[in-house]
mmCIF file of C-alpha atoms in Angstrom:
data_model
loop_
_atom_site.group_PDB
_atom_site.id
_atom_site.type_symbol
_atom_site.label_atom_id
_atom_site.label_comp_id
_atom_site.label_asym_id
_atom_site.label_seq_id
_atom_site.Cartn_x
_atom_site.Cartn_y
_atom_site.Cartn_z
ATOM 1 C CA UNK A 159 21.615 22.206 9.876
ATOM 2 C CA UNK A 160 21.605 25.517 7.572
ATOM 3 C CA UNK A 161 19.977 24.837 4.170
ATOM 4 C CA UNK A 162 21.906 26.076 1.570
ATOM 5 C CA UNK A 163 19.586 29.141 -0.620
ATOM 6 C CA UNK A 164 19.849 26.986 -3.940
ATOM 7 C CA UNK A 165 18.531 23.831 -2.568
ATOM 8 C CA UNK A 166 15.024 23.317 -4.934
ATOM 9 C CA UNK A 167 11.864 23.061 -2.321
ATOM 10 C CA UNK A 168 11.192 18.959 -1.988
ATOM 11 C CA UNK A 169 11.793 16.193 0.308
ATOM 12 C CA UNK A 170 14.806 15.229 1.198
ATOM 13 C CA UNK A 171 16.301 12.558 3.104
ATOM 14 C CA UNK A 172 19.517 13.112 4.689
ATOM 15 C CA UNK A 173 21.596 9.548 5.400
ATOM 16 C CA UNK A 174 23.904 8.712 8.582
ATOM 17 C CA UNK A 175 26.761 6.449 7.769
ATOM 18 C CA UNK A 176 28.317 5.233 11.370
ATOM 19 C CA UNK A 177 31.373 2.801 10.752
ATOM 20 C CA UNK A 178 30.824 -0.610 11.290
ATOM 21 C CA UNK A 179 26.730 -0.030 11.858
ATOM 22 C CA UNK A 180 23.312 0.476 9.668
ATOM 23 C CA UNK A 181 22.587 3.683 8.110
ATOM 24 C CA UNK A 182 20.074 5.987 9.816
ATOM 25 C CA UNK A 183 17.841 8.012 8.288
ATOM 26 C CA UNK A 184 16.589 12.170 9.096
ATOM 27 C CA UNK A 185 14.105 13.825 7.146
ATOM 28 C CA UNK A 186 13.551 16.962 5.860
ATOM 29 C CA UNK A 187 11.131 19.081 4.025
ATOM 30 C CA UNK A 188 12.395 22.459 2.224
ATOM 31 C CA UNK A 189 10.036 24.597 1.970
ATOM 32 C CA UNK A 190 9.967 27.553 -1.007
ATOM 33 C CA UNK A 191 12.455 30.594 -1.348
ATOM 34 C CA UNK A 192 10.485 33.650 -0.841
ATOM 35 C CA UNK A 193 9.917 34.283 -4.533
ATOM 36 C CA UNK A 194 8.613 30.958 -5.569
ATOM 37 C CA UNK A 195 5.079 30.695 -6.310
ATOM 38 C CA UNK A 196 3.950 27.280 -7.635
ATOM 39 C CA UNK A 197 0.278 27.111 -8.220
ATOM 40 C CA UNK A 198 0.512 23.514 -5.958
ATOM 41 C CA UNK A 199 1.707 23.062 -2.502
ATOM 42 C CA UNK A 200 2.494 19.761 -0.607
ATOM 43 C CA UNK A 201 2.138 19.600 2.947
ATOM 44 C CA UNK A 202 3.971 17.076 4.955
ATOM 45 C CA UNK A 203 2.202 15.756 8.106
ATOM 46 C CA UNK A 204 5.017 16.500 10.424
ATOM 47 C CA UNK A 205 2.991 16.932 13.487
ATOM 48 C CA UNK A 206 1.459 13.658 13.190
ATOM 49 C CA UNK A 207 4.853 11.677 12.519
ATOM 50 C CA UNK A 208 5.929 12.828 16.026
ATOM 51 C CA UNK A 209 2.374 11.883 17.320
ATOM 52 C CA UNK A 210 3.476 8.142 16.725
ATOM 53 C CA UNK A 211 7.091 8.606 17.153
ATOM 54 C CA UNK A 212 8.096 6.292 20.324
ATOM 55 C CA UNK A 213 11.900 7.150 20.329
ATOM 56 C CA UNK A 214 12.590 6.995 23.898
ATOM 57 C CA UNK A 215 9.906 4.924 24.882
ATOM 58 C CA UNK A 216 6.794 7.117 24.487
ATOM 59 C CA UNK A 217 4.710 8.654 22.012
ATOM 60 C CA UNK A 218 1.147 9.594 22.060
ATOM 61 C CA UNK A 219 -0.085 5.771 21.984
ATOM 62 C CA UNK A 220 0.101 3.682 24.912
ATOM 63 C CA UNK A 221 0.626 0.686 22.855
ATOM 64 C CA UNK A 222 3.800 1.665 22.150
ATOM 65 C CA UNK A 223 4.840 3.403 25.466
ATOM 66 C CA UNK A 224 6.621 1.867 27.891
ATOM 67 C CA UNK A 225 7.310 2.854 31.891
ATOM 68 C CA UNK A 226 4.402 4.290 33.852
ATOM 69 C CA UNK A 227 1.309 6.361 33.626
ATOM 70 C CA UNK A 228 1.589 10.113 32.507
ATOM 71 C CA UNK A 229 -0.569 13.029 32.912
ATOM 72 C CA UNK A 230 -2.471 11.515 29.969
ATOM 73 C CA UNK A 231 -3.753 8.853 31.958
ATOM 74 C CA UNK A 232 -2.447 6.262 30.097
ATOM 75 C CA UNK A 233 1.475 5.026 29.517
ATOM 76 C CA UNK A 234 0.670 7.315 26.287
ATOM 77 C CA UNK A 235 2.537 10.576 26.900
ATOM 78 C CA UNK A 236 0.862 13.761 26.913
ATOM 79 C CA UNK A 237 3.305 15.595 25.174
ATOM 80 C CA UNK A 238 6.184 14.665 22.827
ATOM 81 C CA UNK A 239 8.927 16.683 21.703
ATOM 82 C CA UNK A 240 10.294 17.342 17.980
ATOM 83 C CA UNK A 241 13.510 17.663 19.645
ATOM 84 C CA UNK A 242 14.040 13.675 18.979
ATOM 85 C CA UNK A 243 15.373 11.345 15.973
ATOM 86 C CA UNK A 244 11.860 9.168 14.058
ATOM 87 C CA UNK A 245 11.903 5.617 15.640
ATOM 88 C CA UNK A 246 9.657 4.442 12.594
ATOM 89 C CA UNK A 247 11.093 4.018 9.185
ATOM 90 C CA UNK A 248 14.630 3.835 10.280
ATOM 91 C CA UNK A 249 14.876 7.411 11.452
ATOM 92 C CA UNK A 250 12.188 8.716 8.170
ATOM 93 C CA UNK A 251 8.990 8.941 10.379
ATOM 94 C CA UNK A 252 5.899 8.399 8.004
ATOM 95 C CA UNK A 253 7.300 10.575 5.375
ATOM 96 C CA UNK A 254 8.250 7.149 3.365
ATOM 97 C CA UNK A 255 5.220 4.933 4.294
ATOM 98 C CA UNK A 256 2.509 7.311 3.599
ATOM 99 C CA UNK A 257 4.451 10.449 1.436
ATOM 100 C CA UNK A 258 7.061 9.679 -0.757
ATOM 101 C CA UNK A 259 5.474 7.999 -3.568
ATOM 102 C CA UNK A 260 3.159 10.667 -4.176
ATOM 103 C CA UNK A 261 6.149 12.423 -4.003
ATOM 104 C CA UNK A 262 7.630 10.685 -6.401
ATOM 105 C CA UNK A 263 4.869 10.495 -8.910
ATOM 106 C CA UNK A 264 5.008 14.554 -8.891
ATOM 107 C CA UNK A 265 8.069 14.812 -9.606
ATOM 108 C CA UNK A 266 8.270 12.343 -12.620
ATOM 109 C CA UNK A 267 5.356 13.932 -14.086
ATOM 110 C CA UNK A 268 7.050 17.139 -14.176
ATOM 111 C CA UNK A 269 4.206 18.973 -12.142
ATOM 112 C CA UNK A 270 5.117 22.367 -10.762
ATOM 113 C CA UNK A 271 4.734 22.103 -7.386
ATOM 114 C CA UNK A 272 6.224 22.806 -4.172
ATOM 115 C CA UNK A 273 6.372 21.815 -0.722
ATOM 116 C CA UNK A 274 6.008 22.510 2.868
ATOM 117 C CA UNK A 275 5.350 21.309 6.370
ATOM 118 C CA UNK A 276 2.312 21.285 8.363
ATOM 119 C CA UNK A 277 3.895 23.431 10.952
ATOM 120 C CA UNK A 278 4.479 25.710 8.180
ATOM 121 C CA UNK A 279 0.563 26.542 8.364
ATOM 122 C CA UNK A 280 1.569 28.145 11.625
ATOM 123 C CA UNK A 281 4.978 29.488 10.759
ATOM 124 C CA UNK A 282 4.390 30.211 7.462
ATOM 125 C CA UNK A 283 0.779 30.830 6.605
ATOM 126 C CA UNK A 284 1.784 33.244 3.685
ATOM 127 C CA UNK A 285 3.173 30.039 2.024
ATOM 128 C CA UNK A 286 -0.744 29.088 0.963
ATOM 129 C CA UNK A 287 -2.052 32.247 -0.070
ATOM 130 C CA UNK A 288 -1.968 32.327 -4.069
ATOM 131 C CA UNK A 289 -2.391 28.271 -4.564
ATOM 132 C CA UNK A 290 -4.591 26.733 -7.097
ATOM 133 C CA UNK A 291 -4.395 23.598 -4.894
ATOM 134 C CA UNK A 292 -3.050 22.678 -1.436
ATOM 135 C CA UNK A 293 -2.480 18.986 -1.334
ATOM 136 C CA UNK A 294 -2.511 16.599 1.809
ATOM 137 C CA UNK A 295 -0.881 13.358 0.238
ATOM 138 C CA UNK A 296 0.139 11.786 3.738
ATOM 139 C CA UNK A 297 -1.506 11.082 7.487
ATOM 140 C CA UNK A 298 -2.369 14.769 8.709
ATOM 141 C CA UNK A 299 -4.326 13.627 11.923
ATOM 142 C CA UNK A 300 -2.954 15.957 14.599
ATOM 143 C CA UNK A 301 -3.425 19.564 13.892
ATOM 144 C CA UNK A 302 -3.554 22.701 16.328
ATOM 145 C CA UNK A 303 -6.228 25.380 16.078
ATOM 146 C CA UNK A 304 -3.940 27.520 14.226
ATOM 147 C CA UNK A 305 -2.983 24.956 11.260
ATOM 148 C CA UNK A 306 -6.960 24.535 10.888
ATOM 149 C CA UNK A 307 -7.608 28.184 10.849
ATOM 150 C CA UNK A 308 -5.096 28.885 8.229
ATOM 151 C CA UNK A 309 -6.276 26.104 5.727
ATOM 152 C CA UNK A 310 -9.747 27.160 6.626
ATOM 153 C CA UNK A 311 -9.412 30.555 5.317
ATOM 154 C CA UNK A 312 -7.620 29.692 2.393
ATOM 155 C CA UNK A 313 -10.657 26.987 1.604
ATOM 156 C CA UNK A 314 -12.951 30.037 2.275
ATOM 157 C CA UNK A 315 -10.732 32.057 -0.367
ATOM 158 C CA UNK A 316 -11.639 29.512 -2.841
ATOM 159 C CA UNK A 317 -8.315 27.665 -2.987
ATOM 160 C CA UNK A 318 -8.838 23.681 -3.960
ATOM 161 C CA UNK A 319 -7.822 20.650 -0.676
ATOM 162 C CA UNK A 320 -7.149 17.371 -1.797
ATOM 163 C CA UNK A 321 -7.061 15.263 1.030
ATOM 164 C CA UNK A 322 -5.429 12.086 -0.162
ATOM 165 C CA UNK A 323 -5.815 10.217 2.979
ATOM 166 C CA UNK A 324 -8.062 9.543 5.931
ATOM 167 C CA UNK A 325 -8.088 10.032 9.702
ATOM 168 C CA UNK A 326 -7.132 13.614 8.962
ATOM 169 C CA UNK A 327 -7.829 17.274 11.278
ATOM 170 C CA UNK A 328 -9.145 14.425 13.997
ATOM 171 C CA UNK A 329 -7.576 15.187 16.981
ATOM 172 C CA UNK A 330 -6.583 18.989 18.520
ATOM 173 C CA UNK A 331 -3.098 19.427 19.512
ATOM 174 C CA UNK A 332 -1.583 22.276 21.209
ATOM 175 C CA UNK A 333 2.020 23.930 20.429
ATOM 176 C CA UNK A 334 5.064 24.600 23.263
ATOM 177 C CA UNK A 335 8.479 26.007 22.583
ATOM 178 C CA UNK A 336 11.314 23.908 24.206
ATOM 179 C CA UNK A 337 14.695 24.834 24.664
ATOM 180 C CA UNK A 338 15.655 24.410 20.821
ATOM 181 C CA UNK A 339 13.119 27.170 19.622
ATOM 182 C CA UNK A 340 9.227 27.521 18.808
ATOM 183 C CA UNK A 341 6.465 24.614 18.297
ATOM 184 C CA UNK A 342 8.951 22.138 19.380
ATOM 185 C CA UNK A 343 6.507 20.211 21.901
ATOM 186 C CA UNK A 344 3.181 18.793 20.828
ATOM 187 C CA UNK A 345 0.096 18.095 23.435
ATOM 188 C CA UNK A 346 -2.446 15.825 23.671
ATOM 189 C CA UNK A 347 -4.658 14.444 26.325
ATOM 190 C CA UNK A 348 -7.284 12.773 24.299
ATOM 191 C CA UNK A 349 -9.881 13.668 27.567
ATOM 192 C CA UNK A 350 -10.642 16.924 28.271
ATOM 193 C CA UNK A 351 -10.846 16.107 32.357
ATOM 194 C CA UNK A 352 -7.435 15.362 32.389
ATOM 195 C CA UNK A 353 -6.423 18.345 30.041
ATOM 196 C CA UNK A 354 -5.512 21.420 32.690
ATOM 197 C CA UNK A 355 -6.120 24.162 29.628
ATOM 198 C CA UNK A 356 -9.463 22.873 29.350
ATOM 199 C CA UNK A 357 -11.627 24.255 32.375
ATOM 200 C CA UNK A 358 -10.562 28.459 31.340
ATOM 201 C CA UNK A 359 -10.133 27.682 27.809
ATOM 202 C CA UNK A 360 -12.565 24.309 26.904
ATOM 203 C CA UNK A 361 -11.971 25.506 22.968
ATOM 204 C CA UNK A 362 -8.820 24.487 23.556
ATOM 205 C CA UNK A 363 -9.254 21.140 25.006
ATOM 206 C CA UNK A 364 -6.626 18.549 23.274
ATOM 207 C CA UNK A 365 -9.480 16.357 22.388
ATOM 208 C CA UNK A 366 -11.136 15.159 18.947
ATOM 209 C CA UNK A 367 -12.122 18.211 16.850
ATOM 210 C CA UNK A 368 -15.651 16.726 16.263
ATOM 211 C CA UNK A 369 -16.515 16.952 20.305
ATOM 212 C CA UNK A 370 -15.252 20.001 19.953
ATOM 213 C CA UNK A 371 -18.442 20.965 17.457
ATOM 214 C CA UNK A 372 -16.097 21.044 14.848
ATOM 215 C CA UNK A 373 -15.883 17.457 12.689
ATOM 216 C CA UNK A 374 -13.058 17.130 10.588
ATOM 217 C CA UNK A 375 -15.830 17.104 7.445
ATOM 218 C CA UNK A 376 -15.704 20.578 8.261
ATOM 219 C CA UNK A 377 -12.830 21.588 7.193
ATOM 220 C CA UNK A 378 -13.157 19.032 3.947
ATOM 221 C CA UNK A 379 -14.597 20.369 0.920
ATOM 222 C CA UNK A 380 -17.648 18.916 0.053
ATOM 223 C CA UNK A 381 -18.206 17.494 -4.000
ATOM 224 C CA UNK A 382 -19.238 19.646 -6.229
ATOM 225 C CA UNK A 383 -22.941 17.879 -7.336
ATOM 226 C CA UNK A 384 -22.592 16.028 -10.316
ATOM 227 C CA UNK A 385 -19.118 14.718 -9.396
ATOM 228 C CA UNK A 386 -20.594 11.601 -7.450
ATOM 229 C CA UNK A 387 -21.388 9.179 -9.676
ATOM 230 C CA UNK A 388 -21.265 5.431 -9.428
ATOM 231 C CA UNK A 389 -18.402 3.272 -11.343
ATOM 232 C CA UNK A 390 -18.092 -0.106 -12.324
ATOM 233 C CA UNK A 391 -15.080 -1.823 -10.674
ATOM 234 C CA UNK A 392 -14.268 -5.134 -11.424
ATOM 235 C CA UNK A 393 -12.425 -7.095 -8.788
ATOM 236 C CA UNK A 394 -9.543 -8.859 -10.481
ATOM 237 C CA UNK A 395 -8.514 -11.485 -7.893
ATOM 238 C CA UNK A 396 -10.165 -12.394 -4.521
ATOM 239 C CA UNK A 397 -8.435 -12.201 -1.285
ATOM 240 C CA UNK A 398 -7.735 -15.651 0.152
ATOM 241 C CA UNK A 399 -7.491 -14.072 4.220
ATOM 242 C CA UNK A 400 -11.090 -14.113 5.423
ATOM 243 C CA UNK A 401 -10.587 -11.101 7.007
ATOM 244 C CA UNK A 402 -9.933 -9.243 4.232
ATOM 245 C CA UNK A 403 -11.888 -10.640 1.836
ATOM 246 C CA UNK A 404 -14.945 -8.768 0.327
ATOM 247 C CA UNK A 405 -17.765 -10.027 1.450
ATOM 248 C CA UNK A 406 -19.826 -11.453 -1.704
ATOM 249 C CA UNK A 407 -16.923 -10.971 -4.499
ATOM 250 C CA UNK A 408 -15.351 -13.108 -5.940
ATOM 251 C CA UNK A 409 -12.034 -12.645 -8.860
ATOM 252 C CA UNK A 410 -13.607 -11.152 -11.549
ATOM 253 C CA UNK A 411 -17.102 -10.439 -9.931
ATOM 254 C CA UNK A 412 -17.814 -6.651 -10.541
ATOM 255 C CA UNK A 413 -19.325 -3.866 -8.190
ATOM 256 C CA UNK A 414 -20.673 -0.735 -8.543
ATOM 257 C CA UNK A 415 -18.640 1.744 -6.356
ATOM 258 C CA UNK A 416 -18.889 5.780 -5.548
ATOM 259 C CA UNK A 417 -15.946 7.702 -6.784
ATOM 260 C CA UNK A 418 -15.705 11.168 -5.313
ATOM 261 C CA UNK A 419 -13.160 14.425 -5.568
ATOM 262 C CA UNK A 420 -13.032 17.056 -3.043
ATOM 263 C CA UNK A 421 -12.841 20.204 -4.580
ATOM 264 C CA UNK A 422 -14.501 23.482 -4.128
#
């Protein structure tokens, strides 16, 4: 699909009508002309919606895999391929589950921002340089030495990360073309004994980062001091599930709880 030149950087959702069936769903993420220069920038965790993509019967999880054991050791796959429609969300991936209503809160409060794709830290790395803040609103688990590097440097050039999430820069994935063009195939092993890269190059072992000697809080800006300070929270109605209930509260018992921000 060619993306016209006056389509405004965003999310966008593209819908597939079939007669007679349900509508489908394909996402996409339009990234800045060359001359735009918003002092935010979105990323999209692209690389981590195929990570739990299972269209065709694997993904990176066994538990939803199906068929027989792969060179991961598992019924997981080891590697998974862009070149596929998003089983979750009706075709969307995770861009609606975990993205689109900070999305949507953006764009109603008129912020100037703009947006881009993980990947786009490889592809595109001149796309951060400039930013007041780089912002992480999604899942962004799955990154490759490359995507880390680039947001490193920026973080070492002062720029602001919000990670609005968790589980993020946790596991080391490694980039293959396929026949449809450049970082089309993602890797993972999860063990670094079943990884064939690792033994003559162990730094790049498709394994957590932190085993790696480089935990995610690495890459995380750590609070400014003073910006840690405890906050009353009052909880306004208990949970009646057990086993989500916090332990000790009850409706309108209050806490005192640690706010933080993330910012260098």
């Amino acid at each position: 699909m060619t993306i016209p030149e006056e389509w405004v950087t965003g999310y966008y959702v593209a819908v597939l009508r079939p007669s007679g069936g349900n509508p489908s769903y394909v996402p996409l993420i339009v990234r800045p002309s060359k001359g735009g220069r918003a002092p935010v920038l979105i990323l999209g965790a692209v690389t981590t919606w195929q990570a739990y993509n299972w269209w065709g019967g694997k993904s990176l999880y066994p538990g939803s895999s199906v068929a027989g054991i792969t060179a991961s050791g598992t019924r997981a796959a080891a590697t998974v391929s862009f070149d596929r429609p998003h089983s979750q969300g009706r075709g969307s991936g995770q861009m609606l589950r975990y993205e689109y209503q900070f999305v949507r809160w953006a764009e109603r409060e008129a912020r100037d921002v703009e947006y881009a794709s993980d990947l786009d830290l490889v592809r595109h790395p001149e796309l951060l340089r400039g930013r007041r803040l780089i912002v992480l609103p999604g899942h962004p688990e799955y990154w490759s030495r490359e995507m880390r590097d680039a947001l490193q440097a920026q973080v070492d050039a002062g720029v602001n990360v919000a990670f609005l999430c968790a589980n993020e820069i946790y596991w080391q994935v490694r980039f293959d073309a396929s026949p449809l063009g450049d970082l089309r195939n993602v890797t993972c092993y999860r063990y670094a004994e079943r990884d064939p890269v690792a033994k003559t190059h162990p730094e790049r072992a498709t394994i957590r980062w932190r085993h790696l000697g480089l935990p995610e809080v690495g890459a995380v800006p750590r609070p400014r001091p003073g910006l840690v300070r405890p906050h009353p929270h009052t909880l306004a109605r208990a949970h009646s599930d057990p086993h989500r209930a916090i332990v000790g509260c009850a409706g309108g018992s209050s806490r005192s709880c640690v706010t933080t921000l993330a910012f260098r």
